[in-house]
Tab-separated table of C-alpha atoms and ligand atoms in Angstrom:
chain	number	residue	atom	x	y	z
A	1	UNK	CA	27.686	-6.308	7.954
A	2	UNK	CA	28.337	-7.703	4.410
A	3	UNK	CA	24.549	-8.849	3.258
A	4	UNK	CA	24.437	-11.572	0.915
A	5	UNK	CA	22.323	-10.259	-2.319
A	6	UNK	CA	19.341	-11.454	-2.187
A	7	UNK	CA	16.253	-10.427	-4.476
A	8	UNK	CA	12.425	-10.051	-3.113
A	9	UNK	CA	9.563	-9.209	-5.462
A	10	UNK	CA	5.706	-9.419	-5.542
A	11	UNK	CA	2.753	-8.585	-7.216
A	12	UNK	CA	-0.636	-8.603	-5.883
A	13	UNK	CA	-3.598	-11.226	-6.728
A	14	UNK	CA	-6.537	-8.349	-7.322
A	15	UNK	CA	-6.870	-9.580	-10.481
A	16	UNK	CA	-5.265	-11.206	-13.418
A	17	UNK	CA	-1.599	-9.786	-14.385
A	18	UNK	CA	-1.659	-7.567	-17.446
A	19	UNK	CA	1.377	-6.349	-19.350
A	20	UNK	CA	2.612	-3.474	-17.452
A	21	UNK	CA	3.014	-6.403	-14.968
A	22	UNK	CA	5.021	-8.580	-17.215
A	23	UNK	CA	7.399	-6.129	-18.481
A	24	UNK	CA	7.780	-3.204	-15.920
A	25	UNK	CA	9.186	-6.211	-13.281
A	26	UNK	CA	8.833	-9.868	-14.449
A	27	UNK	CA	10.819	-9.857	-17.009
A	28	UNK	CA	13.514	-8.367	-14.699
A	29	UNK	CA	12.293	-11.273	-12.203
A	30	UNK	CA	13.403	-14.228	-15.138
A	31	UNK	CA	16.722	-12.722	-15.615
A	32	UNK	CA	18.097	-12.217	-12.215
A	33	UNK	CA	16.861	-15.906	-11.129
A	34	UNK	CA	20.082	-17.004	-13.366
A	35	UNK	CA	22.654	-14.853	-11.014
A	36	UNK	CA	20.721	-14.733	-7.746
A	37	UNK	CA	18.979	-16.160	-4.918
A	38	UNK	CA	15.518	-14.587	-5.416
A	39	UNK	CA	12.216	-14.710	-3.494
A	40	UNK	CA	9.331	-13.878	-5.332
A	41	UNK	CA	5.609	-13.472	-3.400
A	42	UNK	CA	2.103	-13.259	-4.319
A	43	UNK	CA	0.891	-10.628	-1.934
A	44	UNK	CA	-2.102	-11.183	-0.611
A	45	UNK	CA	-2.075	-9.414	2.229
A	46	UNK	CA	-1.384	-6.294	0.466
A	47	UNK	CA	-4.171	-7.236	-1.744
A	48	UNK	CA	-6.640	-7.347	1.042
A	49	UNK	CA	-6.019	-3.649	1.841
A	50	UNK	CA	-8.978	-3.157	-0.467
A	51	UNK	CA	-11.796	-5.440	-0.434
A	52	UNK	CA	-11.797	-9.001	-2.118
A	53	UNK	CA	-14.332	-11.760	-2.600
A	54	UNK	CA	-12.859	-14.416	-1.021
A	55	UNK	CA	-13.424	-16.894	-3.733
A	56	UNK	CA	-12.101	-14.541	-6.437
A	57	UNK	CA	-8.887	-13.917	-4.200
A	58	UNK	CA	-8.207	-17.825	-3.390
A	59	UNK	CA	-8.916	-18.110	-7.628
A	60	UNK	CA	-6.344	-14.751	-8.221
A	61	UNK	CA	-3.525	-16.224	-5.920
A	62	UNK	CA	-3.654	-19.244	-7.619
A	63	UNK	CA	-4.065	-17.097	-11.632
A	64	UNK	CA	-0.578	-15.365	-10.281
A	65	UNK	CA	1.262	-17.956	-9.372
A	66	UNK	CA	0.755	-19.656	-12.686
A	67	UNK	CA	1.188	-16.961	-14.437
A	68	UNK	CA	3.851	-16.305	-12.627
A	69	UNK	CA	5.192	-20.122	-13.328
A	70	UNK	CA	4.361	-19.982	-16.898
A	71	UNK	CA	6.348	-16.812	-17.381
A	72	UNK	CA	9.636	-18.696	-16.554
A	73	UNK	CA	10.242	-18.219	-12.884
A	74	UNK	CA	11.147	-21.708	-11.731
A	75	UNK	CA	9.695	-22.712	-8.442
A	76	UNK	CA	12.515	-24.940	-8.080
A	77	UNK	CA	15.113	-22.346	-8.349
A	78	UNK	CA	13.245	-19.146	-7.388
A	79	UNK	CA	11.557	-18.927	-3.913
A	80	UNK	CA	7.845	-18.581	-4.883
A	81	UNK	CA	4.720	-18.521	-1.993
A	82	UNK	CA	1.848	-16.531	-0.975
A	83	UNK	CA	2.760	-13.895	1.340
A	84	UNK	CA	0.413	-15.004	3.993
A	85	UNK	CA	1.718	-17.937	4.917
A	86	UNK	CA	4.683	-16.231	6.027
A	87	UNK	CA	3.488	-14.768	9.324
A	88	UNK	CA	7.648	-12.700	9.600
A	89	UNK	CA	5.638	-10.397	6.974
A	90	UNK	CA	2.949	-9.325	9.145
A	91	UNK	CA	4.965	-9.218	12.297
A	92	UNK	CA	7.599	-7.518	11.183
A	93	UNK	CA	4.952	-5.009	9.465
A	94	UNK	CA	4.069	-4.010	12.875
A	95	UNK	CA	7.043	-3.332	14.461
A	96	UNK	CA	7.719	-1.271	11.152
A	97	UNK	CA	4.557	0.553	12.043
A	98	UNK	CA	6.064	1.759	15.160
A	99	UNK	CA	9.411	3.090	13.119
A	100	UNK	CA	8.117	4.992	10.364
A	101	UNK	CA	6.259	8.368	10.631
A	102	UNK	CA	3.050	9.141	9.549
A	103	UNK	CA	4.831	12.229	8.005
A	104	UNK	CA	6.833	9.576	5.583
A	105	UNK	CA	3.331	7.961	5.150
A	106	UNK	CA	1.621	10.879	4.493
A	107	UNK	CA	3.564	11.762	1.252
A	108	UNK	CA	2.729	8.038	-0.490
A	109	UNK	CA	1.222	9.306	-3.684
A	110	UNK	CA	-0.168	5.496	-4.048
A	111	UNK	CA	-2.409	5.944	-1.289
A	112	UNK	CA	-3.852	9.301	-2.468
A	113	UNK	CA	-4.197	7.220	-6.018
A	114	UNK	CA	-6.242	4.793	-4.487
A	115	UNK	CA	-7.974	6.086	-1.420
A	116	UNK	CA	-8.908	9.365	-4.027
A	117	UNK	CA	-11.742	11.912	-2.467
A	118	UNK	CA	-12.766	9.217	0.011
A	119	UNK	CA	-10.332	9.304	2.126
A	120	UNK	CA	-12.038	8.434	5.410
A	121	UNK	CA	-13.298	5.791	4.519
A	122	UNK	CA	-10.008	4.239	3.082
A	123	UNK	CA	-8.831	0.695	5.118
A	124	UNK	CA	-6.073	2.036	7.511
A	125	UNK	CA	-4.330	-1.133	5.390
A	126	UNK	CA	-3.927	0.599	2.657
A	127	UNK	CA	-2.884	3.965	4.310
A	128	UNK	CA	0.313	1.701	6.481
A	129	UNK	CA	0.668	-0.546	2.686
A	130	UNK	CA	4.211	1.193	2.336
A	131	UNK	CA	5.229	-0.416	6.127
A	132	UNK	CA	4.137	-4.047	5.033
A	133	UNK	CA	6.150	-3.251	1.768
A	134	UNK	CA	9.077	-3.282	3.968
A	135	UNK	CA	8.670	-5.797	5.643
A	136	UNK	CA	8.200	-8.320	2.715
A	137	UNK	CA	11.794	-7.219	1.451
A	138	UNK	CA	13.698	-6.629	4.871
A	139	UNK	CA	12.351	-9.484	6.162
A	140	UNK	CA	15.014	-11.591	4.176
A	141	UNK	CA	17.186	-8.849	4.216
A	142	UNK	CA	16.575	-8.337	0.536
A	143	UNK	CA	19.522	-6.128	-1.433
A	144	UNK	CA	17.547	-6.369	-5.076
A	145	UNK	CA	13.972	-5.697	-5.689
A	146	UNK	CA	12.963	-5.287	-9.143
A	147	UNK	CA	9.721	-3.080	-9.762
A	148	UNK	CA	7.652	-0.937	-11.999
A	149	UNK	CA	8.806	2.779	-11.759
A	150	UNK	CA	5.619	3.180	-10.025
A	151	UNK	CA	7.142	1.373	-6.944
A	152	UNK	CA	10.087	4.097	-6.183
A	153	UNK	CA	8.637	5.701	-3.730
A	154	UNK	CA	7.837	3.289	-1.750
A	155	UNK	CA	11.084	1.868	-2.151
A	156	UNK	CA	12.860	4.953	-0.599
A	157	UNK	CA	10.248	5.042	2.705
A	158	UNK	CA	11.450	0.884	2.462
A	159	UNK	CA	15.730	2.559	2.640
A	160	UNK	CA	14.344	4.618	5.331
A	161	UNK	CA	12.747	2.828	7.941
A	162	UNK	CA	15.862	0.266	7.237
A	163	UNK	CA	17.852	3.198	8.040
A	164	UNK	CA	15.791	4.869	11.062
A	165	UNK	CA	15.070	1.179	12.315
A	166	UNK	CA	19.550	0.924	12.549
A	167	UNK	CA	19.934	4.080	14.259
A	168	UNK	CA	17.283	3.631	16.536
A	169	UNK	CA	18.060	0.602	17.725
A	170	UNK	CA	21.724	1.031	17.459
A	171	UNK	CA	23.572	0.486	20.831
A	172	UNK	CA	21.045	-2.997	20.661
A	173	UNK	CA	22.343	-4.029	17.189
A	174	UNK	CA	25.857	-3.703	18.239
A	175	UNK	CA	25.451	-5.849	21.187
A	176	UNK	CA	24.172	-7.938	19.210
A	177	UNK	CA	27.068	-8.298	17.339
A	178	UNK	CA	26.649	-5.835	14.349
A	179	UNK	CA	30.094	-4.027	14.857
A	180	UNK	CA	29.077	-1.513	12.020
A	181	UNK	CA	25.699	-1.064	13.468
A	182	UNK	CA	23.744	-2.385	9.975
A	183	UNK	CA	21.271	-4.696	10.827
A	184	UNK	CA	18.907	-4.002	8.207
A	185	UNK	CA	20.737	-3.180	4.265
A	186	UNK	CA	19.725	-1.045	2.618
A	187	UNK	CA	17.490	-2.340	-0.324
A	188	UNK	CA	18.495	-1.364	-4.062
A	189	UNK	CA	15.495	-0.513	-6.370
A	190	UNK	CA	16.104	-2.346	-10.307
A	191	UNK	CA	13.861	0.212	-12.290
A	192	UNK	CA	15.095	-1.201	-15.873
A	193	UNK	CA	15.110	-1.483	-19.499
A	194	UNK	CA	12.328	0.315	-22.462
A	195	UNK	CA	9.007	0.057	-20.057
A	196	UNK	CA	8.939	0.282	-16.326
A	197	UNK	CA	5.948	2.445	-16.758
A	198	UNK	CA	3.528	0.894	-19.395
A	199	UNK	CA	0.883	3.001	-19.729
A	200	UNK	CA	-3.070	2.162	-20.754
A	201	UNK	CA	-3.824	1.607	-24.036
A	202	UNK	CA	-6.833	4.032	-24.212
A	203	UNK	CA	-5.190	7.003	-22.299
A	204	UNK	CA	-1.226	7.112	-22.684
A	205	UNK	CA	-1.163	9.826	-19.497
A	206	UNK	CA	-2.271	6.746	-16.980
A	207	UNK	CA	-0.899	3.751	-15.657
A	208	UNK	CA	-1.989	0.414	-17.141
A	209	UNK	CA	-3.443	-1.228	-14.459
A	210	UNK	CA	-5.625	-4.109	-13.059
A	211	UNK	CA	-8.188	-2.002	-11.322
A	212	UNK	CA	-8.805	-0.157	-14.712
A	213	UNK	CA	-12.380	-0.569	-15.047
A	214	UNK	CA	-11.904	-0.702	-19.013
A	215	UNK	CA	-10.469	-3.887	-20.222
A	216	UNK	CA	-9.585	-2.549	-23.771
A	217	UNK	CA	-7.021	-0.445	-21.341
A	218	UNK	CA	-4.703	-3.652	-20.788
A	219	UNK	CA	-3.749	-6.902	-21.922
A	220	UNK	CA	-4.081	-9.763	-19.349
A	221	UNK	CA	-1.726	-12.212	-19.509
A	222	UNK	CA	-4.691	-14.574	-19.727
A	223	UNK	CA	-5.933	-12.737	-23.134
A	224	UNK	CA	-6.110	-15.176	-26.009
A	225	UNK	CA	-4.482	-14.230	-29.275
A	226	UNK	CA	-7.744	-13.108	-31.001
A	227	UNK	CA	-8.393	-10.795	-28.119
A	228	UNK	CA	-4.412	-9.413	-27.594
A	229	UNK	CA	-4.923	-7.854	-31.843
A	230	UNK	CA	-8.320	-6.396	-30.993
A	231	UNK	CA	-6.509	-4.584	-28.043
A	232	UNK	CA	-3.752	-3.763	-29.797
A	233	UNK	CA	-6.124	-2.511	-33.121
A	234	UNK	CA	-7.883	-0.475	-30.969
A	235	UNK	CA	-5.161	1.319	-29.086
A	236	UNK	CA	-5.352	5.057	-28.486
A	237	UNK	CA	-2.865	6.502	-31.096
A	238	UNK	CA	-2.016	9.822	-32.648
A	239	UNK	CA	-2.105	10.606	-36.437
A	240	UNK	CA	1.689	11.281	-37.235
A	241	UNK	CA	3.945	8.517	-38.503
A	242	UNK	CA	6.204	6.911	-35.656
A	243	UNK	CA	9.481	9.438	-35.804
A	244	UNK	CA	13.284	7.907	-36.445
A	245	UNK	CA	14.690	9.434	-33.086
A	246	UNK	CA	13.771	8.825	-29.860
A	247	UNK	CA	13.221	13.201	-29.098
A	248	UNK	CA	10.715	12.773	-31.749
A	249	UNK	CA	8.106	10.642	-29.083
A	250	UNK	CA	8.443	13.448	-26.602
A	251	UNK	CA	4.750	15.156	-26.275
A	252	UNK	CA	3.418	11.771	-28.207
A	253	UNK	CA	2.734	9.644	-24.841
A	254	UNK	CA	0.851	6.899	-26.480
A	255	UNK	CA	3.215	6.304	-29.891
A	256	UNK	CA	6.193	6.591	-26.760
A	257	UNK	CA	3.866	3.935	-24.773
A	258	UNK	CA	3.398	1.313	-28.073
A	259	UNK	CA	7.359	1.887	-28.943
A	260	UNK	CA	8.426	0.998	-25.559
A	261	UNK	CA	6.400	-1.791	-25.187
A	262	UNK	CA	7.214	-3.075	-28.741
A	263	UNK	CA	10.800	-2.737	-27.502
A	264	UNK	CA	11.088	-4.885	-24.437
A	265	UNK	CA	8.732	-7.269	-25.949
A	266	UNK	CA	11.636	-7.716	-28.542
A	267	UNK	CA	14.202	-7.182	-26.244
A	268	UNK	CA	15.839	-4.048	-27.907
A	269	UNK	CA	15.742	-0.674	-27.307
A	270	UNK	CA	12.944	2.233	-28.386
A	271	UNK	CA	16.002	3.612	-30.643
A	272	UNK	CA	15.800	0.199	-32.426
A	273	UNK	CA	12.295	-0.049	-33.027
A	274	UNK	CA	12.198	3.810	-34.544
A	275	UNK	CA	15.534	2.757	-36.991
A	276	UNK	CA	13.010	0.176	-38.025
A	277	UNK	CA	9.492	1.485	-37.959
A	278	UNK	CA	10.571	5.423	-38.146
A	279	UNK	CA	8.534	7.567	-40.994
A	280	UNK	CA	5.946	4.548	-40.805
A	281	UNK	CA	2.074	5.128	-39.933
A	282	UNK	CA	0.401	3.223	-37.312
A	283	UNK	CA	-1.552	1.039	-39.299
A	284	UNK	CA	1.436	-0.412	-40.014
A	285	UNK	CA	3.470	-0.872	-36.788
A	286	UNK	CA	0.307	-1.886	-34.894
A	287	UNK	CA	0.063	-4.991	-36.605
A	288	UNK	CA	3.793	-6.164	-35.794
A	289	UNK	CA	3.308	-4.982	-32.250
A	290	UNK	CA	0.174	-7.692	-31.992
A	291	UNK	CA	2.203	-10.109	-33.902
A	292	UNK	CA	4.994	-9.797	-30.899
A	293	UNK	CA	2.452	-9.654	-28.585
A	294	UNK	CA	0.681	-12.828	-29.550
A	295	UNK	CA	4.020	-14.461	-30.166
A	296	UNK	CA	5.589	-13.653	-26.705
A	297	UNK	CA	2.173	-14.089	-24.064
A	298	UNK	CA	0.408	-16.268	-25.881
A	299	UNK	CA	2.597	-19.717	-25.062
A	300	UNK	CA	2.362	-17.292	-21.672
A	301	UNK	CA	-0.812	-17.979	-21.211
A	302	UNK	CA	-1.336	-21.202	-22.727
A	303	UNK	CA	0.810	-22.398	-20.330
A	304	UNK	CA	-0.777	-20.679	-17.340
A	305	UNK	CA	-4.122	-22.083	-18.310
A	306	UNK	CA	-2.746	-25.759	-18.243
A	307	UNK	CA	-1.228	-25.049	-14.773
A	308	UNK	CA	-4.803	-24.014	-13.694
A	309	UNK	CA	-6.011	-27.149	-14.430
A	310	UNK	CA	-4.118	-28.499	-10.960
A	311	UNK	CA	-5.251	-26.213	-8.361
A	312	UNK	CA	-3.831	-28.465	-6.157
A	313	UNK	CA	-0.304	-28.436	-7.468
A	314	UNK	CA	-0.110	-24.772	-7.087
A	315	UNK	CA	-1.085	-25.067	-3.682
A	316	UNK	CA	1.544	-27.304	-3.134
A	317	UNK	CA	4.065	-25.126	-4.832
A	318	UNK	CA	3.013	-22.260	-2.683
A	319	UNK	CA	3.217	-24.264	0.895
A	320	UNK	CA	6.300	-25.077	-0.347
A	321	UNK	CA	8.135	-21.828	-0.940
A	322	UNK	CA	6.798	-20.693	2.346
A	323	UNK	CA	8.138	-23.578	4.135
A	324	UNK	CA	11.741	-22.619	2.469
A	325	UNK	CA	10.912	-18.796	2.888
A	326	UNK	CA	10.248	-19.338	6.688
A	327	UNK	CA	13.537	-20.775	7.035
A	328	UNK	CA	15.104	-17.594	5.789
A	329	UNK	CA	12.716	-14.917	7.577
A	330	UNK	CA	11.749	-16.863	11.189
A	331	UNK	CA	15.792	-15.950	12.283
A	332	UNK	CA	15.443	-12.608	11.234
A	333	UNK	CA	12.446	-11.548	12.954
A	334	UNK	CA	13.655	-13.691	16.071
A	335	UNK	CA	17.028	-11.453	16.069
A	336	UNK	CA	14.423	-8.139	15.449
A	337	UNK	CA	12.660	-8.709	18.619
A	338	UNK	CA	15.961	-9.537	20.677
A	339	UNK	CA	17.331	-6.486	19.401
A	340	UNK	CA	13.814	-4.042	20.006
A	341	UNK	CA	14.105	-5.839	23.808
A	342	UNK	CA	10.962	-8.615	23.323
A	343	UNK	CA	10.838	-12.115	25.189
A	344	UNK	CA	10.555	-15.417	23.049
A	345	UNK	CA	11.476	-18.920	23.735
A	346	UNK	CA	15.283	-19.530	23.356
A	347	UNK	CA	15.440	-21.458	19.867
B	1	LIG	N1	1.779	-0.178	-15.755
B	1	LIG	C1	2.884	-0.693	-15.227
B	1	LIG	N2	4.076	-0.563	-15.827
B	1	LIG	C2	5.206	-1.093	-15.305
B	1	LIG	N3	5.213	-1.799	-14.158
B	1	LIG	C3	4.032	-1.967	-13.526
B	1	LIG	N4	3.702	-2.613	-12.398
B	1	LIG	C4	2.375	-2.500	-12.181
B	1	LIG	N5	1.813	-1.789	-13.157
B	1	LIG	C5	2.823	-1.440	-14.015
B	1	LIG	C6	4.662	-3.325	-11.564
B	1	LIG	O1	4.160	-4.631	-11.345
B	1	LIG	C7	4.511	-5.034	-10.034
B	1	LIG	C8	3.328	-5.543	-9.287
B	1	LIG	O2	2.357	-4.557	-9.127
B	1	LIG	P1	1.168	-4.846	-8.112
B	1	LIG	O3	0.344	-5.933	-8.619
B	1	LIG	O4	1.680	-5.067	-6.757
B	1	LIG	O5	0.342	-3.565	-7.959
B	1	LIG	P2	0.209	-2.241	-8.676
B	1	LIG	O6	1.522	-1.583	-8.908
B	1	LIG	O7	-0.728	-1.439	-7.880
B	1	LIG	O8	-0.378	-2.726	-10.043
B	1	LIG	P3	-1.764	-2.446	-10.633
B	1	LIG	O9	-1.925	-3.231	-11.854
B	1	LIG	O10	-1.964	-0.961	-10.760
B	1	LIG	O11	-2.768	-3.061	-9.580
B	1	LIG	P4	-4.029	-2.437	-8.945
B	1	LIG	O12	-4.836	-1.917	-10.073
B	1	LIG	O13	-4.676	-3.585	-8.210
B	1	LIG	O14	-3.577	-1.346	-8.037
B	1	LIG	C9	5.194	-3.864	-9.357
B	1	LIG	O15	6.584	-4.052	-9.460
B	1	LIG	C10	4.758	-2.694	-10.190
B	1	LIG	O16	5.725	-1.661	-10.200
């Protein structure tokens, strides 16, 4: 089967988004609204894997979708709801939980991340994460999914249980009418551009991320301008000037981290930013990184604070994309559960 490309993306509503967010996926997000048909999600049932206050979750879902909004994803254009009112994403997460192995699931170095020495005690949620992850995208039979570089892996188990989920089922799917056997595609990872791994801003060997108990770690796309410098100032840094070729940031992870982020912020490359900033101390490229910074997420979150103000509106944004995102998925799942030999109603 020839599948239509089709883009699916999400981020999870455990707390406000922070820059790693914004750059290692969003801005990828923006772009490929202009060529594609693209569904983006907040996840919330992915963020449940660990446990939320409920009033702090209903607040986050709300924070990401305007942030998400005020970013430049047009809920007009783009497809843009909350996961859970798409039951296909849970349903199909089950029958995925019956394809993949728990050998595949075993080697998820998220889950080892985030379940660390406790492992016991982990939410068996979080350990079968990877299964719901692909769902969300095979669901619509996404082709596209742009992510952080901290997403490949699970992007590959995604490729597989597409691929185990054909050949399983195979004899069905061609009765079905899939002469070449491909019911699910194959889903391509977009890993691009200067910083699809921004790292914190207090240790340049880890992950900027929202569960980060330090908050000097990350900038929030809800950070106000004052707040974005101080982060910025205070940035872990080495004492060498920035170098004027890129091999000269290799062994320097944080001056790598600021370059990169400096660069997609500006929308260059790393190579530009060293032709401009090479031989030059930090005190003098941190200030024109804050200057971007404020420049490019401050109207960011400006704009996501005015959206705030009409909890209602995002609500109604959110019901709907799912009511447009049903229309997609429902057929889908109806045609899985023909093909894996379930009853339903005939539609
Ligand atoms: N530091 C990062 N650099 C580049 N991309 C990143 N992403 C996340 N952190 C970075 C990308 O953002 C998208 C949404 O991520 P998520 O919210 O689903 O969850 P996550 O990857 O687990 O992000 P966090 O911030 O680390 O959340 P917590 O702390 O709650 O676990 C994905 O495309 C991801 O690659």
């Amino acid at each position: 089967m020839k599948f239509k490309e089709r883009v699916f993306s999400g981020m999870q509503p455990t707390g406000s988004l922070h820059l790693g967010n914004y750059l290692g996926a969003m801005l990828k997000w923006i772009d490929l609204q202009k060529t594609h048909e693209c569904i983006y999600c907040v996840v919330d049932l992915h963020a449940i894997t660990v446990w939320q206050e409920p009033g702090e979750l209903r607040h986050a879902i709300r924070q990401v979708t305007a942030a998400y909004i005020a970013a430049g994803l047009d809920p007009e254009k783009s497809i843009l709801f909350n996961q859970s009112q798409v039951s296909a994403h849970a349903e199909l997460a089950w029958v995925f939980n019956c394809v993949a192995r728990l050998g595949w699931l075993n080697r998820m170095t998220q889950f080892k991340e985030k379940a660390g020495k406790d492992r016991e005690n982990a939410s068996v949620g979080l350990y079968a994460y990877p299964n719901l992850m692909a769902a969300d995208i095979l669901a619509y039979r996404a082709t596209h999914v742009p992510v952080g570089d901290d997403q490949k892996q699970h992007l590959e188990l995604a490729r597989d249980i597409a691929q185990k989920f054909n050949n399983d089922f195979a004899e069905s799917i061609r009765t079905a009418g899939y002469e070449d056997g491909q019911f699910f595609p194959q889903p391509e990872p977009v890993i691009v551009g200067p910083a699809t791994r921004v790292m914190s801003l207090r240790d340049g060997s880890r992950k900027m991320s929202k569960s980060e108990p330090s908050d000097l770690s990350r900038i929030n796309l809800t950070d106000d301008d004052d707040t974005i410098a101080k982060k910025i100032r205070k940035a872990k840094t080495d004492p060498e000037a920035l170098p004027s070729e890129i091999e000269g940031l290799a062994g320097r992870p944080e001056a790598d981290n600021l370059v990169g982020i400096y660069a997609a912020l500006a929308g260059s490359g790393k190579a530009d930013v060293l032709s401009e900033f090479g031989g030059r101390q930090f005190s003098e490229f941190k200030p024109a990184l804050a200057d971007l910074c404020v420049a490019r997420l401050g109207p960011i979150a400006q704009e996501a604070r005015r959206l705030m103000a009409d909890p209602a509106e995002i609500d109604r944004v959110l019901v709907d994309g799912a009511n447009r995102a049903r229309i997609i998925a429902e057929p889908i799942l109806g045609e899985v559960k023909d093909v894996i030999g379930l009853i339903r109603a005939a539609s």
